[in-house]
Coordinates of C-alpha atoms in Angstrom, one line a residue:
X1 CA -10.4 3.8 -4.5
X2 CA -6.6 4.4 -3.7
X3 CA -4.3 4.8 -6.6
X4 CA -0.9 6.5 -7.5
X5 CA -0.9 9.0 -10.5
X6 CA 0.6 12.1 -11.9
X7 CA -0.4 15.3 -13.7
X8 CA 2.8 16.6 -14.9
X9 CA 5.8 14.8 -16.4
X10 CA 8.5 15.5 -13.8
X11 CA 12.0 14.1 -12.9
X12 CA 11.5 11.0 -10.6
X13 CA 13.2 13.0 -7.6
X14 CA 10.5 15.6 -7.6
X15 CA 7.9 14.6 -5.0
X16 CA 5.2 15.4 -7.3
X17 CA 6.4 12.9 -10.0
X18 CA 4.1 10.3 -8.5
X19 CA 1.3 11.0 -5.9
X20 CA -1.1 9.0 -3.8
X21 CA -4.6 10.0 -5.0
X22 CA -8.2 8.9 -4.7
X23 CA -10.2 7.9 -7.9
X24 CA -13.7 6.5 -8.4
X25 CA -14.1 2.7 -8.6
X26 CA -14.8 1.7 -12.3
X27 CA -17.5 -0.6 -13.5
X28 CA -16.9 -3.6 -15.8
X29 CA -18.8 -3.4 -19.1
X30 CA -18.4 -5.4 -22.5
X31 CA -15.7 -7.9 -22.2
X32 CA -13.9 -6.1 -19.5
X33 CA -13.1 -7.5 -16.1
X34 CA -12.8 -5.3 -13.0
X35 CA -9.8 -6.8 -11.0
X36 CA -9.0 -6.2 -7.5
X37 CA -5.2 -5.6 -7.7
X38 CA -3.1 -7.5 -5.3
X39 CA 0.5 -6.9 -6.8
X40 CA 2.1 -4.9 -9.5
X41 CA 5.4 -4.9 -11.2
X42 CA 7.2 -1.9 -12.7
X43 CA 8.6 -1.8 -16.3
X44 CA 10.8 0.6 -18.2
X45 CA 7.6 1.5 -20.1
X46 CA 6.2 3.1 -16.9
X47 CA 9.1 5.4 -16.7
X48 CA 9.0 6.4 -20.4
X49 CA 5.3 7.2 -20.3
X50 CA 5.8 9.2 -17.0
X51 CA 8.5 11.1 -18.8
X52 CA 6.7 11.7 -22.2
X53 CA 3.0 11.7 -21.6
X54 CA 1.2 14.5 -19.7
X55 CA -2.6 14.0 -19.0
X56 CA -5.1 16.7 -19.9
X57 CA -5.0 19.6 -17.3
X58 CA -6.5 18.6 -14.0
X59 CA -6.6 14.9 -15.0
X60 CA -4.6 12.0 -13.4
X61 CA -2.7 9.5 -15.4
X62 CA -2.3 6.2 -13.6
X63 CA 0.8 4.1 -14.7
X64 CA 1.3 0.5 -14.3
X65 CA 1.1 -2.3 -16.9
X66 CA 1.6 -5.5 -15.0
X67 CA -0.8 -7.0 -12.3
X68 CA -1.9 -10.0 -10.5
X69 CA -5.3 -10.0 -8.8
X70 CA -8.9 -11.3 -8.3
X71 CA -11.7 -10.7 -10.6
X72 CA -14.5 -8.9 -8.8
X73 CA -16.8 -8.0 -11.9
X74 CA -17.1 -9.4 -15.2
X75 CA -18.8 -7.4 -18.0
X76 CA -21.9 -8.9 -19.7
X77 CA -19.9 -10.2 -22.8
X78 CA -16.9 -11.7 -20.8
X79 CA -16.8 -15.6 -20.9
X80 CA -13.3 -16.6 -20.0
X81 CA -13.4 -15.6 -16.3
X82 CA -15.8 -15.0 -13.5
X83 CA -15.8 -13.2 -10.1
X84 CA -13.4 -15.0 -7.7
X85 CA -10.9 -16.0 -10.4
X86 CA -7.2 -15.3 -9.8
X87 CA -5.6 -13.6 -12.9
X88 CA -2.4 -12.0 -14.1
X89 CA -2.0 -9.7 -17.1
X90 CA -0.1 -6.7 -18.7
X91 CA -2.9 -4.3 -19.6
X92 CA -3.3 -1.9 -22.4
X93 CA -1.1 1.2 -23.1
X94 CA -4.2 3.5 -24.0
X95 CA -6.0 2.9 -20.8
X96 CA -5.4 3.7 -17.1
X97 CA -2.9 1.6 -15.5
X98 CA -2.6 -1.1 -12.8
X99 CA -1.4 1.2 -9.9
X100 CA -4.8 1.3 -8.3
X101 CA -7.0 -0.8 -6.0
X102 CA -9.2 -1.9 -8.8
X103 CA -8.5 -1.9 -12.6
X104 CA -10.4 -2.5 -15.7
X105 CA -9.0 -4.9 -18.5
X106 CA -10.2 -6.7 -21.5
X107 CA -10.3 -10.3 -20.8
X108 CA -8.8 -11.1 -24.2
X109 CA -5.3 -10.2 -22.7
X110 CA -5.8 -11.8 -19.3
X111 CA -4.5 -15.2 -18.3
X112 CA -5.0 -17.6 -15.3
X113 CA -2.6 -16.9 -12.5
X114 CA -0.1 -19.7 -11.8
X115 CA -1.3 -21.5 -8.7
X116 CA 2.3 -22.1 -7.6
X117 CA 3.2 -18.5 -7.3
X118 CA 2.3 -15.9 -4.8
X119 CA 0.9 -12.5 -6.0
X120 CA 4.3 -10.8 -6.3
X121 CA 5.9 -13.7 -8.1
X122 CA 3.0 -13.7 -10.6
X123 CA 2.9 -9.9 -11.1
X124 CA 6.5 -10.0 -12.3
X125 CA 5.8 -12.1 -15.3
X126 CA 3.0 -10.9 -17.7
X127 CA 4.6 -8.0 -19.6
X128 CA 7.9 -9.5 -20.0
X129 CA 6.7 -13.0 -20.8
X130 CA 4.3 -11.6 -23.5
X131 CA 7.1 -9.6 -25.0
X132 CA 9.6 -12.5 -25.1
X133 CA 7.1 -15.0 -26.4
X134 CA 5.9 -12.7 -29.2
X135 CA 9.5 -11.9 -30.1
X136 CA 10.8 -15.4 -30.1
X137 CA 7.8 -17.2 -31.7
X138 CA 5.8 -14.5 -33.5
X139 CA 8.4 -12.2 -34.9
X140 CA 11.8 -14.2 -35.1
X141 CA 10.1 -17.5 -35.7
X142 CA 12.9 -19.3 -34.0
X143 CA 11.3 -22.7 -34.5
X144 CA 11.9 -22.2 -38.3
X145 CA 15.8 -22.7 -38.6
X146 CA 18.1 -20.6 -40.9
X147 CA 19.7 -23.4 -42.8
X148 CA 23.6 -23.9 -42.5
X149 CA 24.2 -21.6 -39.7
X150 CA 24.5 -21.8 -35.9
X151 CA 21.0 -22.7 -34.4
X152 CA 21.6 -20.2 -31.7
X153 CA 20.0 -17.1 -30.3
X154 CA 21.9 -14.2 -28.7
X155 CA 19.9 -12.3 -26.2
X156 CA 21.2 -8.8 -25.5
X157 CA 20.4 -7.7 -22.0
X158 CA 19.9 -11.2 -20.6
X159 CA 19.5 -10.1 -17.1
X160 CA 16.7 -7.6 -17.6
X161 CA 13.1 -8.3 -17.1
X162 CA 12.4 -9.5 -20.8
X163 CA 15.8 -11.0 -21.1
X164 CA 15.2 -13.1 -18.1
X165 CA 12.2 -14.7 -19.5
X166 CA 13.6 -15.0 -23.1
X167 CA 16.4 -17.1 -21.9
X168 CA 14.1 -19.5 -20.1
X169 CA 11.6 -19.7 -23.1
X170 CA 14.2 -20.2 -25.5
X171 CA 16.0 -22.8 -23.3
X172 CA 12.8 -24.8 -22.4
X173 CA 10.8 -24.5 -25.5
X174 CA 13.5 -24.7 -28.3
X175 CA 16.5 -26.6 -29.2
X176 CA 18.4 -23.3 -29.6
X177 CA 21.8 -22.7 -28.2
X178 CA 21.1 -19.7 -25.8
X179 CA 23.7 -17.0 -25.6
X180 CA 23.0 -14.1 -23.2
X181 CA 24.9 -10.9 -22.4
X182 CA 25.5 -9.5 -19.0
X183 CA 28.2 -7.4 -17.7
X184 CA 28.4 -7.8 -14.0
X185 CA 29.3 -11.0 -12.0
X186 CA 26.0 -11.1 -10.3
X187 CA 24.0 -10.6 -13.6
X188 CA 26.2 -13.1 -15.4
X189 CA 25.3 -15.7 -12.6
X190 CA 21.7 -14.7 -12.9
X191 CA 21.5 -15.7 -16.5
X192 CA 23.5 -18.9 -16.1
X193 CA 20.9 -19.8 -13.5
X194 CA 18.2 -19.1 -15.8
X195 CA 19.6 -21.5 -18.3
X196 CA 21.9 -19.6 -20.7
X197 CA 24.3 -22.0 -22.3
X198 CA 26.9 -19.2 -22.8
X199 CA 27.3 -15.7 -21.3
X200 CA 29.1 -12.8 -23.0
X201 CA 30.0 -9.3 -21.6
X202 CA 28.2 -6.6 -23.7
X203 CA 30.7 -4.0 -22.3
X204 CA 33.4 -5.5 -24.5
X205 CA 33.3 -5.8 -28.3
X206 CA 30.2 -7.8 -28.8
X207 CA 31.0 -9.4 -32.2
X208 CA 34.5 -10.5 -30.8
X209 CA 32.8 -12.0 -27.7
X210 CA 30.4 -14.1 -29.7
X211 CA 33.0 -15.2 -32.2
X212 CA 35.2 -16.4 -29.4
X213 CA 32.5 -19.0 -28.4
X214 CA 33.5 -21.0 -31.5
X215 CA 29.8 -21.6 -32.3
X216 CA 29.6 -19.7 -35.7
X217 CA 27.4 -16.9 -36.5
X218 CA 24.0 -17.0 -34.7
X219 CA 20.8 -17.2 -36.7
X220 CA 18.8 -15.1 -34.2
X221 CA 19.6 -11.9 -32.3
X222 CA 17.2 -10.4 -29.7
X223 CA 18.2 -7.0 -28.6
X224 CA 16.3 -5.8 -25.4
X225 CA 18.3 -2.7 -24.5
X226 CA 21.1 -0.3 -25.9
X227 CA 20.4 -1.4 -29.5
X228 CA 22.0 1.7 -30.8
X229 CA 25.3 1.0 -29.1
X230 CA 25.3 -2.6 -30.5
X231 CA 23.9 -2.2 -33.9
X232 CA 27.1 -2.4 -35.8
X233 CA 28.4 -5.5 -33.8
X234 CA 25.0 -7.2 -34.3
X235 CA 25.2 -6.7 -38.1
X236 CA 28.8 -8.1 -38.1
X237 CA 28.0 -11.2 -35.9
X238 CA 24.7 -12.3 -37.1
X239 CA 24.4 -15.0 -39.8
X240 CA 23.5 -14.3 -43.5
X241 CA 19.7 -14.6 -43.8
X242 CA 19.4 -14.4 -40.0
X243 CA 16.7 -12.6 -38.1
X244 CA 17.0 -9.7 -35.7
X245 CA 14.4 -8.2 -33.3
X246 CA 14.4 -5.3 -30.9
X247 CA 12.2 -3.8 -28.3
X248 CA 13.9 -0.6 -27.2
X249 CA 13.7 2.8 -28.5
X250 CA 16.8 3.9 -30.4
X251 CA 16.8 7.6 -31.6
X252 CA 17.7 6.3 -34.9
X253 CA 18.1 2.8 -36.6
X254 CA 20.1 2.7 -39.5
X255 CA 19.5 -0.9 -40.9
X256 CA 21.6 -0.6 -44.0
X257 CA 24.3 -2.8 -42.3
X258 CA 22.0 -5.7 -42.5
X259 CA 21.3 -5.4 -46.3
X260 CA 24.3 -7.4 -47.6
X261 CA 23.3 -10.5 -45.4
X262 CA 19.7 -10.1 -46.1
X263 CA 18.8 -10.0 -42.4
X264 CA 15.2 -9.4 -41.6
X265 CA 14.5 -6.8 -38.9
X266 CA 11.5 -7.2 -36.6
X267 CA 10.2 -4.7 -33.9
X268 CA 8.2 -6.0 -31.1
X269 CA 5.7 -4.0 -29.0
X270 CA 3.7 -6.1 -26.6
X271 CA 1.0 -3.5 -26.7
X272 CA 0.3 -3.6 -30.4
X273 CA -2.6 -6.1 -30.2
X274 CA -4.5 -4.5 -27.4
X275 CA -4.0 -0.9 -29.0
X276 CA -5.3 -1.9 -32.3
X277 CA -7.7 -4.7 -31.1
X278 CA -6.1 -6.8 -33.7
X279 CA -8.0 -9.9 -34.9
X280 CA -5.6 -12.1 -32.9
X281 CA -5.8 -10.0 -29.7
X282 CA -6.9 -13.2 -28.0
X283 CA -3.4 -14.7 -28.6
X284 CA -2.2 -12.9 -25.4
X285 CA -4.9 -14.7 -23.4
X286 CA -3.6 -18.0 -24.7
X287 CA 0.2 -17.1 -24.2
X288 CA -0.4 -16.2 -20.6
X289 CA -2.3 -19.5 -20.0
X290 CA 0.7 -21.3 -21.6
X291 CA 3.2 -19.4 -19.4
X292 CA 1.0 -20.1 -16.3
X293 CA 1.1 -23.8 -17.0
X294 CA 4.9 -23.9 -17.8
X295 CA 5.4 -22.1 -14.4
X296 CA 3.0 -24.6 -12.5
X297 CA 5.0 -27.5 -14.2
X298 CA 8.3 -26.1 -12.8
X299 CA 9.5 -25.6 -16.4
X300 CA 10.0 -21.7 -15.8
X301 CA 10.3 -19.5 -13.0
X302 CA 9.3 -16.0 -12.0
X303 CA 11.9 -13.3 -12.7
X304 CA 11.1 -11.5 -9.4
X305 CA 14.1 -9.9 -8.1
X306 CA 12.9 -7.4 -5.4
X307 CA 9.8 -6.5 -3.5
X308 CA 9.5 -2.9 -2.5
X309 CA 6.5 -3.1 -0.1
X310 CA 3.0 -1.8 -0.6
X311 CA 1.8 0.1 -3.8
X312 CA 2.2 3.7 -3.0
X313 CA 3.8 6.8 -4.5
X314 CA 7.0 6.5 -2.4
X315 CA 7.7 3.0 -3.3
X316 CA 6.9 3.5 -6.9
X317 CA 9.1 6.6 -7.0
X318 CA 11.9 4.3 -5.6
X319 CA 11.4 1.7 -8.3
X320 CA 11.2 4.2 -11.2
X321 CA 14.5 5.5 -10.0
X322 CA 16.1 2.0 -9.9
X323 CA 14.9 1.4 -13.4
X324 CA 16.1 4.7 -14.7
X325 CA 19.6 3.9 -13.3
X326 CA 20.0 1.0 -15.7
X327 CA 21.1 -1.3 -13.0
X328 CA 18.0 -3.3 -12.3
X329 CA 18.2 -7.1 -12.3
X330 CA 14.9 -9.1 -12.9
X331 CA 11.6 -7.4 -11.9
X332 CA 10.6 -5.1 -9.2
X333 CA 7.4 -5.8 -7.5
X334 CA 5.1 -3.9 -5.2
X335 CA 2.4 -5.8 -3.2
X336 CA -0.9 -4.6 -1.6
X337 CA -2.1 -1.3 -0.7
X338 CA -1.7 -1.7 3.1
X339 CA -4.5 -1.0 5.6
X340 CA -7.0 1.7 4.8
X341 CA -6.0 5.0 6.4

């Protein structure tokens, strides 16, 4: 089967950073599904793994943690799906990725593809939707108010992939006032269109920007990017006994600034459940099905921003380059492998 992989961690401008390759087609066992991949999206985790994780000498590492496709085989213990079902999912960090014609995935982290979306639109959603959902409802517990303070959530990096879906989920599924950060005119309009009540500029002093809204100190802060740059401002602007969550990888994280306010700090990694096969691993199956239903009901929409063409090394290098520039808006998706050479 065709796939895109790498053998050495190289800068993305190196032609060998990602290569078109041929690999054996896998077989589904246990609770695995074998999915014929129709579209994939590219996430910051793809670039981080490419830069940091080299495979064993002579082996190929396949990236990709978002896909939409069709089940072609189901393992003997699988019960949620059957061949022919259309699915979407974000995969597992410890397994080969979705940048391949056929991909193995545990059915407990797979959802039913939204019927109203095409392959590219569906592939844009799983990883970011799971991350945003788990952060809002399983880490921050935003449905449990912090008494006496502004019932609001600040989403830092609101125009990114995770921020774009977090804004929608918070707006549609809660009564929170949603504040999103964005620094450019086009990204500010993007988050307004997604439902943010207020937009502030994270290139300016963030605590002052939020204070100027006149809402009071928000109960919840969700930082999706550049947490180290904003940490002091977050400690200043968040409400006493508030809750703070982050998903990025600051080199250091001094949380002493939160002590006097008794702010709880939560880290979210969407891969934790699949990595450790936690007892509630199946929660991701449930979340994706709920997201699918919300999409089909017209309550939330895909965060697809750009489609780069077929799944190949050239287009994936282009997508990685855009993500590493820090200027991506929404999600970048690649669709199909094109005709067989």
